[in-house]
Amino acid sequence: MKTAALLVAAGRGTRAGEGLPKQWRPLAGRRVFDWSYAAFSQRADIDHILVVIHPDDEGYLPKGVEAVHGGATRTASVRAGLEGLEARGVTHVLIHDAARACTQPGLIADVVAALQTHAAAAPAVPVTDALWTGADRMVTGTQDRSGLYRAQTPQGFDLDKILAAHRAYNGDARDDVEIARAYGLEVAMTLGDEDNLKVTHAQDFARAERILRGHMDIRLGNGFDVHAFTEGDHVVLCGVPVPHTKALLGHSDADVGMHAITDAIYGALAEGDIGRHFPPTDPEWKGAASHIFLEHACTLARAKGFKIGNVDCTLICEAPKIGPHADAMQAELARIMGLDLNRVSVKATTSERLGFTGRQEGIAALATTTLVSL
Ligand code: MG
């Protein structure tokens, strides 16, 4: 099973307000599109993402995101996307409205799981409110709600079958389940989610914002590192050269503080440690400045949808004295990480002359960081 996500972002919908089509409008610190894209881009069960956009919207597309141009109707746009997925080794497709920005991982997983045993599967929410008919602001009748569901996306399909269904369909359908059923496909229902709303009207933005803020993902990471002293006349700590009677021994510049911070970020992302990303056996990193490692960890955090909340680093040594250099270390770390100074802390302690740091055989550092989902 090789599954693609097809994000339909070609609509001109401006019902949500003046100006931009809704998928490109800001929502909870990103754009609507960025939220729906992120829901699929970080999944192990999604192998490929293709976006359908309006030709006028090329400029809104993030770099590196693959897209095809949509058609005059939603049905034509999805068809263009499906044609774009043909002959790429993809076996299944999840078709998703980019305006559904609050889709949670479990809802997507349920659709993918249902595709193991069904050619088509889509989330739905049972109708629980009483239903009326009405006209001229008067109730004209009541409607039985039993067996009624509200359809959501992503709607999942065997790619060959939904492509054949689209090619056989004439007209503009409300969704792809309608097209699948017209072709004779049986569609399994998975559990939808009230929060998986399609952002359409201005008030939907406020609700989606509350939902997304409520889903905020906060990660904590720790890092610990030790480097031994060797011959030399200075050490590099948190990016700042500090004169000393010794140097620190290490494959890179042996910046023990920056290594601890970098490992804390990798830790919060469950991405191992520096050694995984920059193997010490690789001569390329011999003598390397450690800001390369820290910048990589920060870039990885951003790519995974996180910003760094704060960093706190403690250096453990008898000498050199850290106090006179702490401000410079704080400023250098803040610069490298793109953070405000008040989110970066560097402090130091001795170990009361106990242990290897007490015997001045080396320096230890520990660091803690928080990552907050964007
Ligand atoms: Mg190290």
Short mmCIF file of C-alpha atoms and ligand atoms in Angstrom, two decimals:
data_model
loop_
_atom_site.label_atom_id
_atom_site.label_comp_id
_atom_site.label_asym_id
_atom_site.label_seq_id
_atom_site.Cartn_x
_atom_site.Cartn_y
_atom_site.Cartn_z
CA MET A 1 0.00 0.00 0.00
CA LYS A 2 1.49 3.32 -1.10
CA THR A 3 -0.70 6.26 -0.22
CA ALA A 4 -0.78 9.81 -1.55
CA ALA A 5 -2.61 12.76 -0.06
CA LEU A 6 -4.33 14.98 -2.63
CA LEU A 7 -4.95 18.40 -1.09
CA VAL A 8 -7.63 20.33 -2.93
CA ALA A 9 -6.75 24.02 -2.59
CA ALA A 10 -8.02 25.41 -5.89
CA GLY A 11 -11.20 27.08 -4.60
CA ARG A 12 -11.85 30.78 -4.92
CA GLY A 13 -13.94 30.80 -1.72
CA THR A 14 -14.02 34.26 -0.25
CA ARG A 15 -17.20 33.80 1.83
CA ALA A 16 -14.96 33.89 4.91
CA GLY A 17 -14.14 37.53 4.27
CA GLU A 18 -12.67 39.98 1.85
CA GLY A 19 -9.65 39.30 -0.28
CA LEU A 20 -7.69 36.07 -0.35
CA PRO A 21 -9.25 32.67 -0.98
CA LYS A 22 -9.76 31.12 2.45
CA GLN A 23 -7.05 28.44 2.16
CA TRP A 24 -4.37 31.15 1.99
CA ARG A 25 -5.71 33.23 4.86
CA PRO A 26 -3.98 33.29 8.26
CA LEU A 27 -5.18 30.99 11.02
CA ALA A 28 -3.61 30.49 14.45
CA GLY A 29 -0.15 31.68 13.38
CA ARG A 30 0.02 29.91 10.00
CA ARG A 31 -2.21 29.81 6.94
CA VAL A 32 -5.21 27.48 6.59
CA PHE A 33 -3.32 25.57 3.88
CA ASP A 34 -0.21 25.13 6.05
CA TRP A 35 -2.24 23.46 8.79
CA SER A 36 -3.92 21.00 6.45
CA TYR A 37 -0.61 20.29 4.66
CA ALA A 38 1.14 19.65 7.99
CA ALA A 39 -1.55 17.13 8.98
CA PHE A 40 -0.28 14.87 6.15
CA SER A 41 3.38 15.84 5.74
CA GLN A 42 4.54 14.36 9.04
CA ARG A 43 2.95 10.93 8.66
CA ALA A 44 4.77 7.65 8.05
CA ASP A 45 1.68 6.24 6.25
CA ILE A 46 1.59 9.03 3.63
CA ASP A 47 4.22 8.58 0.90
CA HIS A 48 3.43 11.51 -1.35
CA ILE A 49 1.53 14.81 -1.27
CA LEU A 50 0.14 16.55 -4.33
CA VAL A 51 -1.69 19.88 -4.12
CA VAL A 52 -4.32 21.12 -6.56
CA ILE A 53 -4.20 24.91 -6.84
CA HIS A 54 -5.72 27.67 -8.94
CA PRO A 55 -3.24 28.89 -11.60
CA ASP A 56 -3.32 32.39 -10.02
CA ASP A 57 -2.15 31.00 -6.66
CA GLU A 58 1.32 29.69 -7.65
CA GLY A 59 2.91 32.40 -5.55
CA TYR A 60 1.22 31.19 -2.36
CA LEU A 61 2.61 27.67 -2.59
CA PRO A 62 5.48 26.89 -0.20
CA LYS A 63 8.80 25.97 -1.84
CA GLY A 64 9.24 22.31 -2.63
CA VAL A 65 5.52 21.50 -2.56
CA GLU A 66 4.33 19.74 -5.69
CA ALA A 67 1.15 21.03 -7.33
CA VAL A 68 -1.06 20.74 -10.39
CA HIS A 69 -3.59 23.28 -11.63
CA GLY A 70 -7.25 22.68 -10.90
CA GLY A 71 -10.27 23.11 -13.14
CA ALA A 72 -13.47 25.15 -13.11
CA THR A 73 -15.25 22.97 -10.54
CA ARG A 74 -14.17 20.96 -7.50
CA THR A 75 -14.81 17.75 -9.44
CA ALA A 76 -12.59 18.95 -12.31
CA SER A 77 -9.88 19.96 -9.83
CA VAL A 78 -9.84 16.56 -8.10
CA ARG A 79 -9.80 14.85 -11.51
CA ALA A 80 -6.71 16.90 -12.48
CA GLY A 81 -5.02 15.84 -9.25
CA LEU A 82 -5.86 12.17 -9.71
CA GLU A 83 -4.53 12.25 -13.28
CA GLY A 84 -1.35 13.79 -11.84
CA LEU A 85 -0.94 10.84 -9.48
CA GLU A 86 -1.25 8.18 -12.16
CA ALA A 87 1.80 6.06 -13.00
CA ARG A 88 3.72 7.08 -9.89
CA GLY A 89 3.47 3.77 -8.05
CA VAL A 90 0.79 5.15 -5.72
CA THR A 91 -1.92 2.57 -4.88
CA HIS A 92 -4.23 4.68 -2.71
CA VAL A 93 -5.20 8.32 -2.37
CA LEU A 94 -6.70 10.44 0.41
CA ILE A 95 -8.58 13.39 -1.11
CA HIS A 96 -8.76 16.26 1.37
CA ASP A 97 -10.23 19.75 1.39
CA ALA A 98 -7.39 22.14 2.22
CA ALA A 99 -9.98 24.22 4.08
CA ARG A 100 -10.21 21.47 6.73
CA ALA A 101 -7.30 22.72 8.80
CA CYS A 102 -8.05 20.97 12.10
CA THR A 103 -7.89 17.32 10.98
CA GLN A 104 -6.39 15.16 13.73
CA PRO A 105 -3.94 12.26 13.19
CA GLY A 106 -6.33 9.57 14.44
CA LEU A 107 -9.02 10.49 11.91
CA ILE A 108 -6.53 10.12 9.04
CA ALA A 109 -5.22 6.83 10.48
CA ASP A 110 -8.76 5.41 10.61
CA VAL A 111 -9.33 6.15 6.90
CA VAL A 112 -5.97 4.60 5.95
CA ALA A 113 -6.75 1.52 8.07
CA ALA A 114 -10.18 1.10 6.44
CA LEU A 115 -8.51 1.12 3.00
CA GLN A 116 -6.78 -2.15 3.91
CA THR A 117 -10.12 -3.88 3.53
CA HIS A 118 -12.24 -1.48 1.43
CA ALA A 119 -11.75 0.25 -1.93
CA ALA A 120 -13.21 3.45 -0.46
CA ALA A 121 -13.56 4.89 3.04
CA ALA A 122 -14.44 8.31 4.41
CA PRO A 123 -15.19 9.95 7.77
CA ALA A 124 -18.72 10.92 8.72
CA VAL A 125 -20.48 12.41 11.71
CA PRO A 126 -24.00 11.22 12.59
CA VAL A 127 -26.60 13.99 12.57
CA THR A 128 -27.77 14.48 16.17
CA ASP A 129 -29.76 17.72 15.95
CA ALA A 130 -33.44 17.53 15.05
CA LEU A 131 -33.95 18.45 11.39
CA TRP A 132 -36.58 20.82 10.09
CA THR A 133 -37.61 22.17 6.79
CA GLY A 134 -38.31 25.88 6.71
CA ALA A 135 -39.27 28.82 4.54
CA ASP A 136 -39.70 32.54 5.17
CA ARG A 137 -38.22 32.10 8.67
CA MET A 138 -40.98 29.63 9.62
CA VAL A 139 -40.70 25.90 10.32
CA THR A 140 -42.62 24.08 7.62
CA GLY A 141 -41.97 20.50 8.68
CA THR A 142 -39.74 18.02 10.49
CA GLN A 143 -37.40 15.51 8.96
CA ASP A 144 -36.37 12.08 10.28
CA ARG A 145 -32.64 12.21 11.04
CA SER A 146 -32.07 8.47 11.51
CA GLY A 147 -29.43 7.18 9.12
CA LEU A 148 -28.26 10.67 8.21
CA TYR A 149 -24.56 11.60 8.33
CA ARG A 150 -22.48 14.67 7.57
CA ALA A 151 -19.61 13.86 5.20
CA GLN A 152 -16.04 14.97 5.89
CA THR A 153 -12.61 14.54 4.33
CA PRO A 154 -10.06 13.01 3.85
CA GLN A 155 -11.93 10.57 1.65
CA GLY A 156 -9.76 7.57 0.83
CA PHE A 157 -9.80 5.42 -2.28
CA ASP A 158 -8.03 2.80 -4.29
CA LEU A 159 -6.38 5.13 -6.82
CA ASP A 160 -7.15 3.12 -9.96
CA LYS A 161 -10.81 2.79 -8.99
CA ILE A 162 -11.45 6.43 -8.10
CA LEU A 163 -9.60 7.55 -11.22
CA ALA A 164 -11.83 5.29 -13.34
CA ALA A 165 -14.89 6.60 -11.47
CA HIS A 166 -13.90 10.22 -12.17
CA ARG A 167 -13.24 9.51 -15.85
CA ALA A 168 -16.71 7.95 -16.11
CA TYR A 169 -18.46 10.82 -14.30
CA ASN A 170 -20.08 13.81 -15.96
CA GLY A 171 -21.08 16.89 -14.02
CA ASP A 172 -20.11 18.41 -10.69
CA ALA A 173 -20.45 16.19 -7.61
CA ARG A 174 -20.60 17.41 -4.01
CA ASP A 175 -17.74 15.13 -3.04
CA ASP A 176 -15.75 12.12 -4.25
CA VAL A 177 -17.87 9.59 -2.38
CA GLU A 178 -20.74 10.61 -4.65
CA ILE A 179 -18.55 9.91 -7.69
CA ALA A 180 -17.31 6.60 -6.26
CA ARG A 181 -20.86 5.44 -5.55
CA ALA A 182 -22.06 6.46 -9.00
CA TYR A 183 -19.37 4.10 -10.33
CA GLY A 184 -20.60 1.29 -8.07
CA LEU A 185 -17.91 1.41 -5.38
CA GLU A 186 -18.90 0.57 -1.82
CA VAL A 187 -17.76 3.21 0.64
CA ALA A 188 -16.98 2.37 4.27
CA MET A 189 -17.70 5.00 6.92
CA THR A 190 -15.11 5.88 9.55
CA LEU A 191 -15.65 8.04 12.59
CA GLY A 192 -15.60 11.74 11.78
CA ASP A 193 -14.86 14.50 14.25
CA GLU A 194 -16.91 17.61 15.09
CA ASP A 195 -13.62 19.54 15.16
CA ASN A 196 -12.76 18.50 11.58
CA LEU A 197 -14.65 21.50 10.26
CA LYS A 198 -14.35 23.06 6.84
CA VAL A 199 -13.38 26.67 7.34
CA THR A 200 -15.94 28.52 5.24
CA HIS A 201 -17.45 31.53 7.02
CA ALA A 202 -15.79 34.22 9.14
CA GLN A 203 -17.00 32.62 12.39
CA ASP A 204 -15.38 29.30 11.36
CA PHE A 205 -11.96 30.96 11.59
CA ALA A 206 -12.53 31.83 15.24
CA ARG A 207 -13.68 28.29 16.01
CA ALA A 208 -10.80 26.68 14.09
CA GLU A 209 -8.36 28.95 15.91
CA ARG A 210 -9.72 27.79 19.29
CA ILE A 211 -9.48 24.15 18.21
CA LEU A 212 -5.92 24.46 16.91
CA ARG A 213 -4.74 26.36 19.99
CA GLY A 214 -6.28 23.60 22.09
CA HIS A 215 -4.28 20.98 20.18
CA MET A 216 -1.00 22.75 20.94
CA ASP A 217 1.80 20.21 21.21
CA ILE A 218 4.41 21.05 23.84
CA ARG A 219 7.63 19.01 23.98
CA LEU A 220 10.38 18.93 26.58
CA GLY A 221 13.90 17.74 25.81
CA ASN A 222 17.07 17.32 27.84
CA GLY A 223 20.69 17.03 26.83
CA PHE A 224 23.88 16.17 28.70
CA ASP A 225 27.46 16.26 27.50
CA VAL A 226 31.01 15.99 28.83
CA HIS A 227 34.34 16.86 27.25
CA ALA A 228 37.77 16.27 28.81
CA PHE A 229 40.49 18.89 29.03
CA THR A 230 43.58 18.68 26.87
CA GLU A 231 46.53 20.96 26.09
CA GLY A 232 45.51 24.40 24.89
CA ASP A 233 44.90 28.04 25.75
CA HIS A 234 41.12 28.45 25.42
CA VAL A 235 37.80 26.61 25.43
CA VAL A 236 34.71 27.30 23.31
CA LEU A 237 31.53 27.35 25.38
CA CYS A 238 28.08 28.18 23.96
CA GLY A 239 29.77 29.65 20.90
CA VAL A 240 32.11 31.96 22.83
CA PRO A 241 35.93 31.45 23.03
CA VAL A 242 36.99 31.72 26.67
CA PRO A 243 40.71 32.01 27.56
CA HIS A 244 41.85 29.14 29.78
CA THR A 245 44.99 27.16 30.65
CA LYS A 246 43.54 24.14 28.80
CA ALA A 247 41.35 23.32 25.83
CA LEU A 248 38.52 20.79 25.48
CA LEU A 249 39.14 17.56 23.61
CA GLY A 250 36.63 16.49 20.98
CA HIS A 251 36.02 15.55 17.38
CA SER A 252 34.40 18.94 16.68
CA ASP A 253 35.23 22.19 18.50
CA ALA A 254 34.12 20.37 21.70
CA ASP A 255 31.59 23.07 22.65
CA VAL A 256 30.06 21.05 25.46
CA GLY A 257 27.29 23.58 26.19
CA MET A 258 26.11 23.84 22.60
CA HIS A 259 26.20 20.06 22.27
CA ALA A 260 23.93 19.66 25.32
CA ILE A 261 21.46 22.22 23.90
CA THR A 262 21.50 20.57 20.47
CA ASP A 263 20.84 17.16 22.04
CA ALA A 264 17.97 18.65 24.07
CA ILE A 265 16.29 19.82 20.84
CA TYR A 266 16.83 16.47 19.11
CA GLY A 267 15.49 14.83 22.27
CA ALA A 268 12.29 16.88 22.25
CA LEU A 269 11.76 15.79 18.62
CA ALA A 270 12.58 12.13 19.43
CA GLU A 271 15.33 12.47 16.79
CA GLY A 272 18.22 10.82 18.62
CA ASP A 273 21.32 12.92 19.29
CA ILE A 274 24.13 14.77 17.50
CA GLY A 275 25.94 11.48 16.82
CA ARG A 276 23.03 10.25 14.71
CA HIS A 277 22.96 13.34 12.49
CA PHE A 278 26.72 14.07 12.46
CA PRO A 279 28.57 10.75 12.98
CA PRO A 280 31.91 11.25 14.80
CA THR A 281 33.42 8.72 12.38
CA ASP A 282 32.76 11.15 9.51
CA PRO A 283 35.91 13.24 8.85
CA GLU A 284 33.71 16.03 7.46
CA TRP A 285 32.83 17.10 11.04
CA LYS A 286 36.40 17.01 12.42
CA GLY A 287 37.01 20.37 14.08
CA ALA A 288 33.60 21.60 12.93
CA ALA A 289 32.10 24.65 14.62
CA SER A 290 29.21 23.39 16.74
CA HIS A 291 26.78 26.06 15.50
CA ILE A 292 26.37 23.79 12.44
CA PHE A 293 24.83 21.13 14.72
CA LEU A 294 22.63 23.61 16.58
CA GLU A 295 21.40 25.22 13.36
CA HIS A 296 20.54 21.78 12.00
CA ALA A 297 18.51 20.92 15.11
CA CYS A 298 16.64 24.26 14.92
CA THR A 299 15.88 23.77 11.22
CA LEU A 300 14.64 20.23 11.91
CA ALA A 301 12.37 21.53 14.69
CA ARG A 302 10.86 24.11 12.34
CA ALA A 303 10.44 21.53 9.57
CA LYS A 304 8.52 19.34 12.01
CA GLY A 305 6.20 22.22 12.90
CA PHE A 306 7.75 23.42 16.17
CA LYS A 307 9.23 26.62 17.47
CA ILE A 308 11.63 26.69 20.40
CA GLY A 309 9.95 28.03 23.52
CA ASN A 310 13.05 28.42 25.65
CA VAL A 311 16.45 26.93 26.37
CA ASP A 312 18.21 26.63 29.72
CA CYS A 313 21.84 25.46 29.85
CA THR A 314 23.99 24.79 32.93
CA LEU A 315 27.77 24.48 32.60
CA ILE A 316 29.48 22.49 35.37
CA CYS A 317 33.14 23.30 36.02
CA GLU A 318 35.55 24.80 38.58
CA ALA A 319 37.31 26.86 35.91
CA PRO A 320 37.26 28.88 33.77
CA LYS A 321 34.86 31.33 35.41
CA ILE A 322 31.69 31.47 33.31
CA GLY A 323 30.02 34.54 34.88
CA PRO A 324 31.97 37.19 32.94
CA HIS A 325 31.11 35.45 29.65
CA ALA A 326 27.50 34.37 30.31
CA ASP A 327 25.92 37.39 28.60
CA ALA A 328 27.99 36.87 25.46
CA MET A 329 27.06 33.16 25.44
CA GLN A 330 23.38 33.98 25.84
CA ALA A 331 23.56 36.50 22.97
CA GLU A 332 25.41 34.09 20.67
CA LEU A 333 22.95 31.23 21.32
CA ALA A 334 19.98 33.57 20.82
CA ARG A 335 21.46 34.76 17.52
CA ILE A 336 22.07 31.24 16.20
CA MET A 337 18.64 29.99 17.28
CA GLY A 338 16.76 33.13 16.22
CA LEU A 339 15.32 33.59 19.71
CA ASP A 340 14.76 36.59 21.96
CA LEU A 341 17.37 36.93 24.71
CA ASN A 342 14.76 36.30 27.39
CA ARG A 343 14.21 32.77 26.05
CA VAL A 344 17.87 31.74 26.40
CA SER A 345 19.55 31.07 29.74
CA VAL A 346 23.20 30.21 30.40
CA LYS A 347 24.30 29.62 33.96
CA ALA A 348 27.13 27.77 35.68
CA THR A 349 27.89 25.87 38.80
CA THR A 350 30.84 24.07 40.33
CA SER A 351 30.59 20.56 41.70
CA GLU A 352 32.19 21.59 45.03
CA ARG A 353 35.51 20.10 43.88
CA LEU A 354 33.92 16.65 43.76
CA GLY A 355 34.16 14.23 40.86
CA PHE A 356 35.81 14.75 37.48
CA THR A 357 34.65 18.32 37.12
CA GLY A 358 35.83 19.03 40.67
CA ARG A 359 39.25 17.58 39.81
CA GLN A 360 39.27 19.86 36.74
CA GLU A 361 39.54 16.97 34.31
CA GLY A 362 36.83 18.35 32.04
CA ILE A 363 33.56 20.29 31.74
CA ALA A 364 30.02 18.93 31.83
CA ALA A 365 26.90 20.64 30.56
CA LEU A 366 23.20 19.94 30.79
CA ALA A 367 20.40 21.62 28.91
CA THR A 368 16.63 21.67 28.85
CA THR A 369 14.40 23.00 26.09
CA THR A 370 10.73 23.32 25.31
CA LEU A 371 9.34 23.08 21.79
CA VAL A 372 5.88 24.42 21.03
CA SER A 373 3.89 23.43 17.95
CA LEU A 374 3.56 26.28 15.46
MG MG B 1 29.93 16.64 22.72
#
